[in-house]
Amino acid sequence: MTQGARTTPTAGEADESLIERFVRHRDLRALDEIIRRYTPRLRRLLATLLRGTPDEICDSEQEVFLTLVQNAHRFDNRSSFSTFFYALARNRVLDLLRSRKRYVNRHGTERSFDLVESHYTRPDRELLDEERKTRVRTALETLKPADRFLLYMKEVEDMSVRRLAEITGARENTIKSRLKRSRDRLAVELKDIHNE
Amino acid sequence: MNKHSVKKELRWLAQQSESEVADRPPVTASTLVSVSKHEPSTLLPRIAAAALVAAAALGIFWQLERSARTPEEVPTSLTELVEALYRPAAENAYVAYEISPYFGAQPSEPDDFMGAVWREVSGSGK
C-alpha cells in the first residue's frame, strides 16, 4: 500500500495511500492531491449550510483542512479516509454552525440589508432567486445543526444511510428517522414556495 | 411539497451557493502546514482547565468533609452526643413548660425547668 515517499500522486492513487504518505513523510504533494479531491464537495457543503461571504466560506474551508492536518496521524485505516474526513469536517461544521447561530441571535439575520438594497439594483430573475435562496436557507436553519448536516449529505451528496451512520457514530435507524423528521419539517416550511 | 421537491430545493440551493465561491483557488498544503505550526496548542489550555476543575472539586470536597467533621455537627464524645440531643430536647422543654400546669406540674421558672430536663437527659443529676 505504501508508495514512494516523494512520487507524484496519480489520479488513481487511493486517498488512504495519500494521507499515509503525508503523515509518514510529510509529503505535501500527497496532501495537495487530497485537498484537490475534497475541496469541491467541502466548499459546496460550507457554502450551502453557512451564511457568509465567499471569503468567510473559504476561511471555514481552510479551518476544516487545518483540522485534517492536525489530526491526520489519527487515521488508522479502520474506516475509509472519506469517512474519517467527513467525520472531522462534520465536527468542525457543527462548531461553525453553532457559533454562527450565536452571532445571528445577537446581530439579527445576516444579509438582510443586502436584500433590501438589492431591490433597486438587480434584475427581477436574480431577485427572485435571491429570495428563494433565503427562503430555503431559513427553512434549513429551523433544523438542528446536526440534522442539517445529515439532510444535506443525503439529499445533495447522495450519501447512504450506512455511510452517515459511520460518520456520525449513530445507528442506521436513528439516521433514517432523523432524516424523515427533517424532510417533513422542510416540506412544511417550504410548502408554498412554488405557489407564490 | 413532497420529499422529492425538498431534495430538488436543496440541490438548487447547493448549486447556487457553490457558484458564488467556485472561482476561489483551493488552499495549498504548504499554507496549511505553515499555519498549523503557528497554531497555538490546544493541549495546554485543556490541561489547565482540567486542573482547575479538579482543584475546585477537591476544594468543595475538602470543605464538605471538614464541615461534616466539625465537633458541633458530629458528636465525637458522649457529652457532645448528649449536648446534641439536648438542643431539641430544650426546644421541646419550652413547650412542655407552657403546658405543664395542665398536667399538675408547677415549675417556678422556665430555666429551672429546662435545667431539670438537662439533668435528666445528661444524667448529671444522678
CSV table of C-alpha atoms in Angstrom, one decimal:
chain,number,residue,atom,x,y,z
A,1,MET,CA,0.0,0.0,0.0
A,2,THR,CA,2.8,2.4,0.9
A,3,GLN,CA,4.2,4.1,-2.2
A,4,GLY,CA,7.4,6.0,-2.5
A,5,ALA,CA,7.8,9.0,-0.2
A,6,ARG,CA,8.1,11.6,-2.9
A,7,THR,CA,6.5,10.2,-6.0
A,8,THR,CA,3.9,12.3,-7.8
A,9,PRO,CA,0.4,11.4,-6.8
A,10,THR,CA,-1.6,9.8,-9.6
A,11,ALA,CA,-5.2,10.3,-10.2
A,12,GLY,CA,-5.9,6.7,-9.4
A,13,GLU,CA,-4.0,6.6,-6.1
A,14,ALA,CA,-6.2,5.8,-3.1
A,15,ASP,CA,-6.9,8.5,-0.5
A,16,GLU,CA,-5.7,6.2,2.2
A,17,SER,CA,-2.3,5.9,0.5
A,18,LEU,CA,-2.0,9.7,0.0
A,19,ILE,CA,-2.8,10.5,3.6
A,20,GLU,CA,-0.3,7.9,4.8
A,21,ARG,CA,2.4,9.5,2.6
A,22,PHE,CA,1.6,12.8,4.2
A,23,VAL,CA,1.7,11.5,7.8
A,24,ARG,CA,4.9,9.4,7.4
A,25,HIS,CA,6.9,11.6,5.0
A,26,ARG,CA,5.2,15.0,5.3
A,27,ASP,CA,4.6,14.7,1.5
A,28,LEU,CA,2.9,18.0,0.6
A,29,ARG,CA,2.1,16.8,-2.9
A,30,ALA,CA,0.1,14.0,-1.4
A,31,LEU,CA,-1.8,16.5,0.8
A,32,ASP,CA,-2.4,18.8,-2.1
A,33,GLU,CA,-4.0,15.9,-4.0
A,34,ILE,CA,-6.3,15.2,-1.1
A,35,ILE,CA,-7.2,18.9,-0.9
A,36,ARG,CA,-7.9,18.9,-4.7
A,37,ARG,CA,-10.2,15.9,-4.4
A,38,TYR,CA,-12.2,17.1,-1.4
A,39,THR,CA,-12.4,20.9,-1.9
A,40,PRO,CA,-15.4,20.9,-4.3
A,41,ARG,CA,-17.6,18.8,-2.0
A,42,LEU,CA,-16.4,20.6,1.1
A,43,ARG,CA,-16.9,24.0,-0.4
A,44,ARG,CA,-20.4,23.1,-1.6
A,45,LEU,CA,-21.3,21.9,1.9
A,46,LEU,CA,-20.0,25.0,3.6
A,47,ALA,CA,-21.4,27.4,1.1
A,48,THR,CA,-24.8,25.8,1.4
A,49,LEU,CA,-25.0,25.4,5.2
A,50,LEU,CA,-23.2,28.6,6.3
A,51,ARG,CA,-24.4,32.0,5.6
A,52,GLY,CA,-21.4,34.2,4.8
A,53,THR,CA,-19.3,36.0,2.2
A,54,PRO,CA,-17.1,34.0,-0.2
A,55,ASP,CA,-14.1,35.0,1.9
A,56,GLU,CA,-15.7,33.6,5.1
A,57,ILE,CA,-16.6,30.4,3.3
A,58,CYS,CA,-13.0,30.0,2.2
A,59,ASP,CA,-11.7,30.7,5.7
A,60,SER,CA,-14.0,28.0,7.0
A,61,GLU,CA,-12.8,25.6,4.3
A,62,GLN,CA,-9.2,26.3,5.4
A,63,GLU,CA,-10.2,25.6,9.1
A,64,VAL,CA,-11.6,22.2,8.1
A,65,PHE,CA,-8.4,21.3,6.2
A,66,LEU,CA,-6.3,22.6,9.1
A,67,THR,CA,-8.2,20.2,11.4
A,68,LEU,CA,-7.3,17.5,9.0
A,69,VAL,CA,-3.6,18.4,9.1
A,70,GLN,CA,-3.6,18.4,12.9
A,71,ASN,CA,-5.5,15.1,13.1
A,72,ALA,CA,-4.2,13.1,10.1
A,73,HIS,CA,-2.0,11.0,12.3
A,74,ARG,CA,-5.1,9.6,14.0
A,75,PHE,CA,-6.3,7.9,10.7
A,76,ASP,CA,-5.9,4.2,11.3
A,77,ASN,CA,-7.4,2.6,8.2
A,78,ARG,CA,-10.3,1.1,10.2
A,79,SER,CA,-12.7,3.2,8.1
A,80,SER,CA,-12.2,4.7,4.7
A,81,PHE,CA,-10.4,8.0,4.5
A,82,SER,CA,-13.5,9.6,3.2
A,83,THR,CA,-15.5,8.6,6.3
A,84,PHE,CA,-12.6,9.9,8.5
A,85,PHE,CA,-12.5,13.2,6.6
A,86,TYR,CA,-16.3,13.8,6.8
A,87,ALA,CA,-16.4,12.9,10.5
A,88,LEU,CA,-13.7,15.6,11.1
A,89,ALA,CA,-15.5,18.0,8.7
A,90,ARG,CA,-18.8,17.4,10.4
A,91,ASN,CA,-17.5,18.3,13.9
A,92,ARG,CA,-15.9,21.5,12.5
A,93,VAL,CA,-19.0,22.4,10.6
A,94,LEU,CA,-21.3,21.9,13.6
A,95,ASP,CA,-19.0,24.1,15.7
A,96,LEU,CA,-19.2,26.8,12.9
A,97,LEU,CA,-23.0,26.5,12.7
A,98,ARG,CA,-23.4,26.8,16.4
A,99,SER,CA,-21.1,29.8,16.6
A,100,ARG,CA,-22.9,31.4,13.6
A,101,LYS,CA,-26.3,30.8,15.3
A,102,ARG,CA,-25.0,32.7,18.4
A,103,TYR,CA,-23.8,35.5,16.1
A,104,VAL,CA,-27.1,35.7,14.2
A,105,ASN,CA,-29.0,35.7,17.5
A,106,ARG,CA,-27.0,38.7,18.7
A,107,HIS,CA,-27.0,40.7,15.4
A,108,GLY,CA,-30.1,39.6,13.6
A,109,THR,CA,-30.3,37.8,10.2
A,110,GLU,CA,-27.2,38.3,8.1
A,111,ARG,CA,-27.5,39.8,4.6
A,112,SER,CA,-31.0,41.3,5.3
A,113,PHE,CA,-29.6,44.8,4.5
A,114,ASP,CA,-28.1,43.5,1.2
A,115,LEU,CA,-31.5,42.2,0.2
A,116,VAL,CA,-33.3,45.5,0.8
A,117,GLU,CA,-30.5,47.3,-1.1
A,118,SER,CA,-30.6,45.0,-4.0
A,119,HIS,CA,-34.2,45.7,-4.8
A,120,TYR,CA,-33.0,48.8,-6.6
A,121,THR,CA,-30.1,47.4,-8.5
A,122,ARG,CA,-30.7,43.8,-9.5
A,123,PRO,CA,-32.8,42.3,-12.3
A,124,ASP,CA,-36.0,40.5,-11.4
A,125,ARG,CA,-34.8,37.0,-12.0
A,126,GLU,CA,-31.8,37.5,-9.8
A,127,LEU,CA,-34.0,39.0,-7.1
A,128,LEU,CA,-36.4,36.1,-7.2
A,129,ASP,CA,-33.5,33.6,-7.0
A,130,GLU,CA,-32.1,35.6,-4.0
A,131,GLU,CA,-35.4,35.4,-2.3
A,132,ARG,CA,-35.8,31.7,-3.0
A,133,LYS,CA,-32.3,31.1,-1.6
A,134,THR,CA,-33.1,33.0,1.6
A,135,ARG,CA,-36.4,31.0,2.0
A,136,VAL,CA,-34.7,27.6,1.6
A,137,ARG,CA,-31.8,28.6,3.9
A,138,THR,CA,-34.1,30.0,6.5
A,139,ALA,CA,-36.2,26.7,6.3
A,140,LEU,CA,-33.0,24.7,6.6
A,141,GLU,CA,-32.0,26.7,9.7
A,142,THR,CA,-35.1,25.6,11.5
A,143,LEU,CA,-33.4,22.2,11.8
A,144,LYS,CA,-30.7,21.4,14.4
A,145,PRO,CA,-27.2,21.8,13.0
A,146,ALA,CA,-26.6,18.0,13.2
A,147,ASP,CA,-29.8,17.3,11.3
A,148,ARG,CA,-29.0,20.0,8.7
A,149,PHE,CA,-25.7,18.2,8.0
A,150,LEU,CA,-27.4,14.8,7.7
A,151,LEU,CA,-30.1,16.0,5.3
A,152,TYR,CA,-27.6,17.8,3.2
A,153,MET,CA,-25.2,14.8,2.9
A,154,LYS,CA,-28.1,12.5,2.0
A,155,GLU,CA,-30.0,14.8,-0.4
A,156,VAL,CA,-27.3,16.7,-2.1
A,157,GLU,CA,-24.3,14.4,-1.9
A,158,ASP,CA,-26.4,11.1,-2.2
A,159,MET,CA,-24.5,9.6,0.8
A,160,SER,CA,-26.0,6.4,2.0
A,161,VAL,CA,-27.6,5.9,5.4
A,162,ARG,CA,-24.9,3.4,6.2
A,163,ARG,CA,-22.1,5.9,5.5
A,164,LEU,CA,-23.9,8.6,7.5
A,165,ALA,CA,-24.1,6.2,10.4
A,166,GLU,CA,-20.4,5.5,10.2
A,167,ILE,CA,-19.6,9.2,10.1
A,168,THR,CA,-21.8,10.2,13.0
A,169,GLY,CA,-21.5,7.1,15.1
A,170,ALA,CA,-25.3,6.8,15.3
A,171,ARG,CA,-27.4,3.8,14.4
A,172,GLU,CA,-28.9,3.5,10.9
A,173,ASN,CA,-32.5,3.5,12.2
A,174,THR,CA,-31.7,6.7,14.1
A,175,ILE,CA,-30.4,8.3,11.0
A,176,LYS,CA,-33.4,7.3,9.0
A,177,SER,CA,-35.9,8.7,11.5
A,178,ARG,CA,-33.9,12.0,11.8
A,179,LEU,CA,-33.9,12.3,8.0
A,180,LYS,CA,-37.6,11.7,7.8
A,181,ARG,CA,-38.3,14.2,10.5
A,182,SER,CA,-36.1,16.8,8.8
A,183,ARG,CA,-37.7,16.2,5.4
A,184,ASP,CA,-41.2,16.6,6.8
A,185,ARG,CA,-40.2,19.8,8.6
A,186,LEU,CA,-38.7,21.3,5.5
A,187,ALA,CA,-41.7,20.2,3.4
A,188,VAL,CA,-43.9,22.2,5.8
A,189,GLU,CA,-41.6,25.2,5.9
A,190,LEU,CA,-41.4,25.3,2.1
A,191,LYS,CA,-44.9,24.2,1.2
A,192,ASP,CA,-45.9,27.4,-0.6
A,193,ILE,CA,-42.6,28.1,-2.3
A,194,HIS,CA,-43.9,27.3,-5.8
A,195,ASN,CA,-47.3,28.9,-5.3
A,196,GLU,CA,-46.0,32.4,-4.9
B,1,MET,CA,-44.3,20.0,-1.0
B,2,ASN,CA,-43.2,16.3,-1.2
B,3,LYS,CA,-39.9,14.5,-0.4
B,4,HIS,CA,-38.6,15.0,-4.0
B,5,SER,CA,-39.3,18.7,-4.0
B,6,VAL,CA,-37.3,19.1,-0.8
B,7,LYS,CA,-34.4,17.3,-2.4
B,8,LYS,CA,-34.8,19.5,-5.5
B,9,GLU,CA,-34.8,22.7,-3.5
B,10,LEU,CA,-31.7,21.6,-1.5
B,11,ARG,CA,-29.8,20.7,-4.7
B,12,TRP,CA,-30.8,24.0,-6.2
B,13,LEU,CA,-29.6,25.9,-3.2
B,14,ALA,CA,-26.3,23.9,-3.2
B,15,GLN,CA,-25.7,24.7,-6.8
B,16,GLN,CA,-26.4,28.4,-6.3
B,17,SER,CA,-24.2,28.6,-3.2
B,18,GLU,CA,-21.4,26.7,-4.9
B,19,SER,CA,-21.3,29.1,-7.9
B,20,GLU,CA,-20.7,32.0,-5.5
B,21,VAL,CA,-17.3,30.6,-4.4
B,22,ALA,CA,-16.4,28.5,-7.5
B,23,ASP,CA,-13.7,30.9,-8.7
B,24,ARG,CA,-11.7,30.8,-5.5
B,25,PRO,CA,-8.5,28.7,-5.6
B,26,PRO,CA,-8.2,25.9,-3.1
B,27,VAL,CA,-5.9,26.3,-0.1
B,28,THR,CA,-2.4,24.8,-0.6
B,29,ALA,CA,-0.8,22.1,1.6
B,30,SER,CA,2.2,24.3,2.3
B,31,THR,CA,0.0,27.1,3.6
B,32,LEU,CA,-1.9,24.6,5.9
B,33,VAL,CA,1.3,23.1,7.3
B,34,SER,CA,2.8,26.6,7.9
B,35,VAL,CA,-0.4,27.7,9.6
B,36,SER,CA,-0.6,24.6,11.7
B,37,LYS,CA,2.9,25.2,13.1
B,38,HIS,CA,1.9,28.6,14.3
B,39,GLU,CA,-1.5,27.5,15.6
B,40,PRO,CA,-1.4,27.6,19.5
B,41,SER,CA,-1.6,24.2,21.0
B,42,THR,CA,-5.0,23.3,22.5
B,43,LEU,CA,-3.4,20.8,24.8
B,44,LEU,CA,-2.1,23.2,27.5
B,45,PRO,CA,-5.3,25.2,27.9
B,46,ARG,CA,-7.2,21.9,28.2
B,47,ILE,CA,-4.8,20.6,30.9
B,48,ALA,CA,-5.1,23.9,32.8
B,49,ALA,CA,-8.9,23.8,32.6
B,50,ALA,CA,-8.9,20.2,33.8
B,51,ALA,CA,-6.6,21.1,36.7
B,52,LEU,CA,-8.8,24.0,37.7
B,53,VAL,CA,-11.9,21.8,37.7
B,54,ALA,CA,-10.1,19.2,39.7
B,55,ALA,CA,-8.9,21.7,42.2
B,56,ALA,CA,-12.3,23.2,42.6
B,57,ALA,CA,-13.9,19.8,43.1
B,58,LEU,CA,-11.2,18.9,45.7
B,59,GLY,CA,-11.8,22.2,47.5
B,60,ILE,CA,-15.5,21.6,47.7
B,61,PHE,CA,-15.0,18.0,48.8
B,62,TRP,CA,-12.5,19.1,51.5
B,63,GLN,CA,-14.9,21.8,52.7
B,64,LEU,CA,-17.7,19.4,52.9
B,65,GLU,CA,-15.5,16.8,54.7
B,66,ARG,CA,-14.3,19.5,57.1
B,67,SER,CA,-17.8,20.8,57.9
B,68,ALA,CA,-19.0,17.2,58.4
B,69,ARG,CA,-16.3,16.6,60.9
B,70,THR,CA,-16.9,19.8,62.9
B,71,PRO,CA,-17.4,18.8,66.6
B,72,GLU,CA,-20.6,20.9,66.8
B,73,GLU,CA,-22.1,18.9,63.9
B,74,VAL,CA,-20.8,15.4,64.5
B,75,PRO,CA,-20.5,14.4,68.2
B,76,THR,CA,-17.2,12.7,69.0
B,77,SER,CA,-17.8,12.0,72.6
B,78,LEU,CA,-20.8,11.0,74.8
B,79,THR,CA,-21.0,14.6,76.3
B,80,GLU,CA,-21.2,16.1,72.8
B,81,LEU,CA,-23.8,13.5,71.9
B,82,VAL,CA,-25.9,14.4,74.9
B,83,GLU,CA,-25.5,18.1,74.0
B,84,ALA,CA,-26.6,17.4,70.5
B,85,LEU,CA,-29.7,15.6,71.9
B,86,TYR,CA,-30.3,18.3,74.5
B,87,ARG,CA,-30.9,21.1,71.9
B,88,PRO,CA,-34.1,19.6,70.5
B,89,ALA,CA,-35.0,18.5,74.0
B,90,ALA,CA,-34.6,22.1,75.2
B,91,GLU,CA,-36.8,23.4,72.5
B,92,ASN,CA,-39.4,20.9,73.4
B,93,ALA,CA,-38.9,21.8,77.1
B,94,TYR,CA,-40.3,25.3,76.4
B,95,VAL,CA,-43.4,23.7,75.0
B,96,ALA,CA,-43.5,21.3,77.9
B,97,TYR,CA,-43.1,24.2,80.4
B,98,GLU,CA,-46.0,26.0,78.8
B,99,ILE,CA,-48.4,23.1,79.0
B,100,SER,CA,-47.0,21.6,82.3
B,101,PRO,CA,-49.6,23.4,84.5
B,102,TYR,CA,-52.3,21.4,82.7
B,103,PHE,CA,-50.7,18.2,83.9
B,104,GLY,CA,-50.3,19.3,87.6
B,105,ALA,CA,-46.6,20.3,87.4
B,106,GLN,CA,-45.7,23.8,88.7
B,107,PRO,CA,-42.1,24.6,87.9
B,108,SER,CA,-41.0,28.0,89.2
B,109,GLU,CA,-39.0,29.3,86.2
B,110,PRO,CA,-38.6,28.1,82.6
B,111,ASP,CA,-34.8,27.9,83.1
B,112,ASP,CA,-35.2,25.7,86.2
B,113,PHE,CA,-37.5,23.5,84.2
B,114,MET,CA,-35.0,23.2,81.4
B,115,GLY,CA,-32.2,22.6,83.9
B,116,ALA,CA,-34.2,19.7,85.2
B,117,VAL,CA,-34.6,18.4,81.7
B,118,TRP,CA,-30.9,18.8,81.1
B,119,ARG,CA,-30.0,16.9,84.3
B,120,GLU,CA,-32.4,14.2,83.3
B,121,VAL,CA,-31.0,13.9,79.8
B,122,SER,CA,-27.4,14.1,80.7
B,123,GLY,CA,-27.7,12.0,83.9
B,124,SER,CA,-25.8,14.7,85.8
B,125,GLY,CA,-28.4,14.9,88.4
B,126,LYS,CA,-27.9,11.3,89.4
